[in-house]
Amino acid sequence: MQASGLDRNRSPLNYYTWVGVFFLVFTLIIGALYVATIKIDYVWRWYRMPSYFVNLEQVPIISDHAGSVATVTKSGEDATVVVQGDDGTANPYEIPGADVWVDEGDTIYAGDTLGAFKEWRPGILAQGMWVTLKVSLYSIIFGILIGLIGGVARISTNPALKWSAITYVEIIRGSPLLVQIFIWYFVLATLINNLLLKYGLREIDAIWYGVAALATFTGAYVTEIVRAGIQSIHRGQIEAARSLGMSGPQSLRYIILPQAMRRILPPLAGQFISLIKDSSLLGMIAVRELTKATREGITTSLQPYEFWFVCAILYLVLTFTLSMFVQYLEKRMAIQ
Amino acid sequence: MIEVRNIYKTFYVPHKVQALVDVSVEITAGEVVVVIGPSGSGKSTFLRCLNHLETANKGHILIDGIDILDSRTNINKVRAEVGMVFQSFNLFPHKTVLENITLAQEVVRKRPKKEAHEKAMGLLDKVGIQEKAGVYPDQLSGGQQQRVAIARALAMDPKIMLFDEPTSALDPEMIGEVLDVMKNLAREGMTMVVVTHEMGFAREVADRVLFMDGGKIVEVGSPEHFFTNPTHDRTKLFLSQIL
Ligand SMILES: Nc1ncnc2c1ncn2[C@@H]1O[C@H](COP(=O)(O)OP(=O)(O)OP(=O)(O)O)[C@@H](O)[C@H]1O
Ligand SMILES: [Mg+2]
């Protein structure tokens, strides 16, 4: 670590003392929290948390037919149960792992369990994280598209384009995201889905209205970021491009945007980190993303403390990964 | 080659400035015209009107017979025929020297990559920095950058070259190398309009000198006329200040 030179030099001993103080304070806060929870008789069960990520689940194999078990044959690891139906049909059921619960000759009703096998299934937190990741990724992609178009429209001399962009940005930035999500879900979604039904088409899932809300929200901020990025490029650049006979769009594509991209990237990263965090609001419109999944996990497990900490850490993992990725991009884009 | 008829240009922002007032001039093919005048006299504005970087408010500008102030004119086509060199070079910093010179050839002239590449290397040789083809502009000296900028403009095979104080941003020891390139160009018969304070260049290369003041062309004449017996008082005063 390089001292700035503005301050007097610190001795190494002094430096490590303060490093020690940092860790001490950090430990004390966590310790105090732990002690407080013990005082109110909270039982920490961290060991249960992994099962909410992956779970070895028993999957039952259920008979669709009524009748009796004709044969149970093993073949290596697996077994096959043949149910002789009352209607005279023979119905084979594969049971991987050969955990067979019935014997030959047993009477079977439709819905009876013939056997079971075990399978690793993603737990509720893994599912929630996957939804959050998916929603964020789609919103980022659409947000960039909207922002690029919006940013270019925003600096256009065509009033229709320019004013549309300004109106869009001002409306989005001037109202709470939660309200926008509700408008997308309770107004636009019911409208669109009813229209779709009327014309015999399939309804669109809530998650896509959530993506639309996040993408249009982010798009407004990206629009401003793109505008500022483009305007930060020296006028001489576009003049040089145009004086060579390039059209406006050509200058934008080959000269302005590549240079603007480099300046846009850091604020863009901040915007997308916000987006990942804001996706937690989609739980309000029945999208089972990470926060909603956490709440569901808590209702079944009654372990709120563990769940909320894990939830926060998972968001941190996502945002940290994103900011690392952007740093890598920045390095790659820097000249040489 | 260039015909300027009674053009006016007024800026309204940040405040009203009449940058060009009833400017008319005719420049024939192969002619080298040097534009001189005090700061703010409208030299840059005049030059920038010639390739429509500024739009003249009134009048006509014919480039090779095409009226560039006519809204039906495809200005990009005209600009491809009119090269421009800026005081601050304006090279593309995210492209290598070679890419700076090939880009517009490929995008505007639709030349195949190989042809554009050969053209660029030939021009870099001509301006004397072929060995810098692969580097980025910020690794070049000012003089080298300006020579690349000239090569970039020449790559379009322009009929006219416009120079706006091409040596004003350069350290004195680099001015010569850029002027030499321009002199060669003039000798090859390029039609050139050059705004400059380099009176040596004007004396040596110019066919005609325009003196501008207050948005008007005050005096036009041969270099001998200018540097021996200028007519107008403003011209005399200006020349006495800079010579
Ligand atoms: N884009 C612009 N907006 C507003 N005013 C401008 C603009 N460009 C030029 N002007 C004004 O027009 C007048 C002429 O400017 P111009 O740049 O043509 O002068 P110049 O002769 O090139 O001067 P210099 O020798 O300083 O480059 C000046 O008063 C200037 O302030
Ligand atoms: Mg000027």
CSV table of N, CA and C and ligand atoms in Angstrom, one decimal, chain B residues 11-15 17-20 37-46 48 54 87 164-165 195 197, ligand 1:
chain,number,residue,atom,x,y,z
B,11,PHE,N,-24.4,33.6,-36.5
B,11,PHE,CA,-24.7,32.7,-35.3
B,11,PHE,C,-25.5,33.5,-34.3
B,12,TYR,N,-26.5,32.8,-33.7
B,12,TYR,CA,-27.4,33.4,-32.8
B,12,TYR,C,-27.1,33.0,-31.3
B,13,VAL,N,-26.4,31.9,-31.2
B,13,VAL,CA,-26.0,31.4,-29.9
B,13,VAL,C,-24.5,31.5,-29.7
B,14,PRO,N,-24.0,31.9,-28.6
B,14,PRO,CA,-24.6,32.5,-27.4
B,14,PRO,C,-25.1,33.9,-27.6
B,15,HIS,N,-24.5,34.6,-28.6
B,15,HIS,CA,-25.1,35.9,-29.0
B,15,HIS,C,-24.9,36.1,-30.4
B,17,VAL,N,-23.8,36.9,-33.9
B,17,VAL,CA,-22.5,37.2,-34.5
B,17,VAL,C,-22.7,37.1,-36.0
B,18,GLN,N,-22.4,38.1,-36.8
B,18,GLN,CA,-22.4,37.9,-38.2
B,18,GLN,C,-21.0,37.5,-38.7
B,19,ALA,N,-20.9,36.1,-38.8
B,19,ALA,CA,-19.6,35.6,-39.1
B,19,ALA,C,-19.2,35.7,-40.5
B,20,LEU,N,-20.2,35.7,-41.4
B,20,LEU,CA,-19.9,35.9,-42.9
B,20,LEU,C,-20.9,36.9,-43.4
B,37,GLY,N,-6.3,36.5,-42.0
B,37,GLY,CA,-7.1,37.5,-41.4
B,37,GLY,C,-7.0,37.4,-39.9
B,38,PRO,N,-7.5,38.4,-39.2
B,38,PRO,CA,-7.4,38.4,-37.7
B,38,PRO,C,-8.3,37.3,-37.1
B,39,SER,N,-8.1,37.0,-35.8
B,39,SER,CA,-8.9,36.1,-35.1
B,39,SER,C,-10.4,36.5,-35.1
B,40,GLY,N,-11.3,35.6,-35.4
B,40,GLY,CA,-12.7,36.0,-35.3
B,40,GLY,C,-13.2,36.6,-36.6
B,41,SER,N,-12.4,36.6,-37.7
B,41,SER,CA,-12.8,37.3,-38.9
B,41,SER,C,-13.7,36.5,-39.8
B,42,GLY,N,-13.8,35.2,-39.4
B,42,GLY,CA,-14.7,34.3,-40.2
B,42,GLY,C,-14.0,33.3,-41.1
B,43,LYS,N,-12.7,33.2,-41.0
B,43,LYS,CA,-12.0,32.3,-41.8
B,43,LYS,C,-12.4,30.9,-41.7
B,44,SER,N,-12.5,30.4,-40.5
B,44,SER,CA,-12.9,29.0,-40.2
B,44,SER,C,-14.4,28.8,-40.7
B,45,THR,N,-15.2,29.8,-40.4
B,45,THR,CA,-16.6,29.7,-40.8
B,45,THR,C,-16.7,29.5,-42.3
B,46,PHE,N,-16.0,30.4,-43.0
B,46,PHE,CA,-15.9,30.3,-44.5
B,46,PHE,C,-15.6,28.9,-45.0
B,48,ARG,N,-15.6,26.1,-43.3
B,48,ARG,CA,-16.5,25.0,-42.9
B,48,ARG,C,-17.8,25.1,-43.7
B,54,GLU,N,-20.8,23.9,-41.6
B,54,GLU,CA,-21.7,25.0,-41.2
B,54,GLU,C,-22.6,25.2,-42.4
B,87,GLN,N,-7.3,21.9,-37.4
B,87,GLN,CA,-6.2,22.4,-36.5
B,87,GLN,C,-5.9,21.3,-35.4
B,164,ASP,N,-7.7,24.0,-42.2
B,164,ASP,CA,-8.0,25.1,-41.2
B,164,ASP,C,-6.9,25.2,-40.2
B,165,GLU,N,-6.0,26.1,-40.4
B,165,GLU,CA,-4.8,26.3,-39.5
B,165,GLU,C,-4.1,25.0,-39.2
B,195,VAL,N,-6.4,28.0,-44.6
B,195,VAL,CA,-6.4,29.1,-43.6
B,195,VAL,C,-5.1,28.9,-42.8
B,197,HIS,N,-1.5,31.0,-40.7
B,197,HIS,CA,-0.8,32.2,-40.4
B,197,HIS,C,0.6,32.1,-40.9
C,1,LIG,N1,-20.4,27.5,-33.6
C,1,LIG,C1,-20.4,28.8,-33.4
C,1,LIG,N2,-21.3,29.4,-32.5
C,1,LIG,C2,-21.4,30.7,-32.3
C,1,LIG,N3,-20.5,31.6,-32.8
C,1,LIG,C3,-19.5,31.1,-33.6
C,1,LIG,C4,-19.4,29.7,-33.9
C,1,LIG,N4,-18.3,29.6,-34.7
C,1,LIG,C5,-17.8,30.8,-34.9
C,1,LIG,N5,-18.5,31.7,-34.2
C,1,LIG,C6,-18.2,33.2,-34.2
C,1,LIG,O1,-18.1,33.6,-35.5
C,1,LIG,C7,-17.1,34.5,-35.7
C,1,LIG,C8,-16.1,34.0,-36.7
C,1,LIG,O2,-15.5,32.8,-36.2
C,1,LIG,P1,-14.4,32.0,-37.0
C,1,LIG,O3,-14.1,30.8,-36.2
C,1,LIG,O4,-14.9,31.8,-38.3
C,1,LIG,O5,-13.2,33.0,-37.0
C,1,LIG,P2,-11.7,32.7,-37.5
C,1,LIG,O6,-11.4,33.7,-38.4
C,1,LIG,O7,-11.5,31.3,-37.9
C,1,LIG,O8,-10.9,33.0,-36.1
C,1,LIG,P3,-9.6,32.2,-35.6
C,1,LIG,O9,-8.4,32.8,-36.3
C,1,LIG,O10,-9.6,32.6,-34.1
C,1,LIG,O11,-9.7,30.8,-35.8
C,1,LIG,C9,-16.5,34.7,-34.3
C,1,LIG,O12,-17.0,35.8,-33.7
C,1,LIG,C10,-16.9,33.5,-33.5
C,1,LIG,O13,-17.1,33.8,-32.2
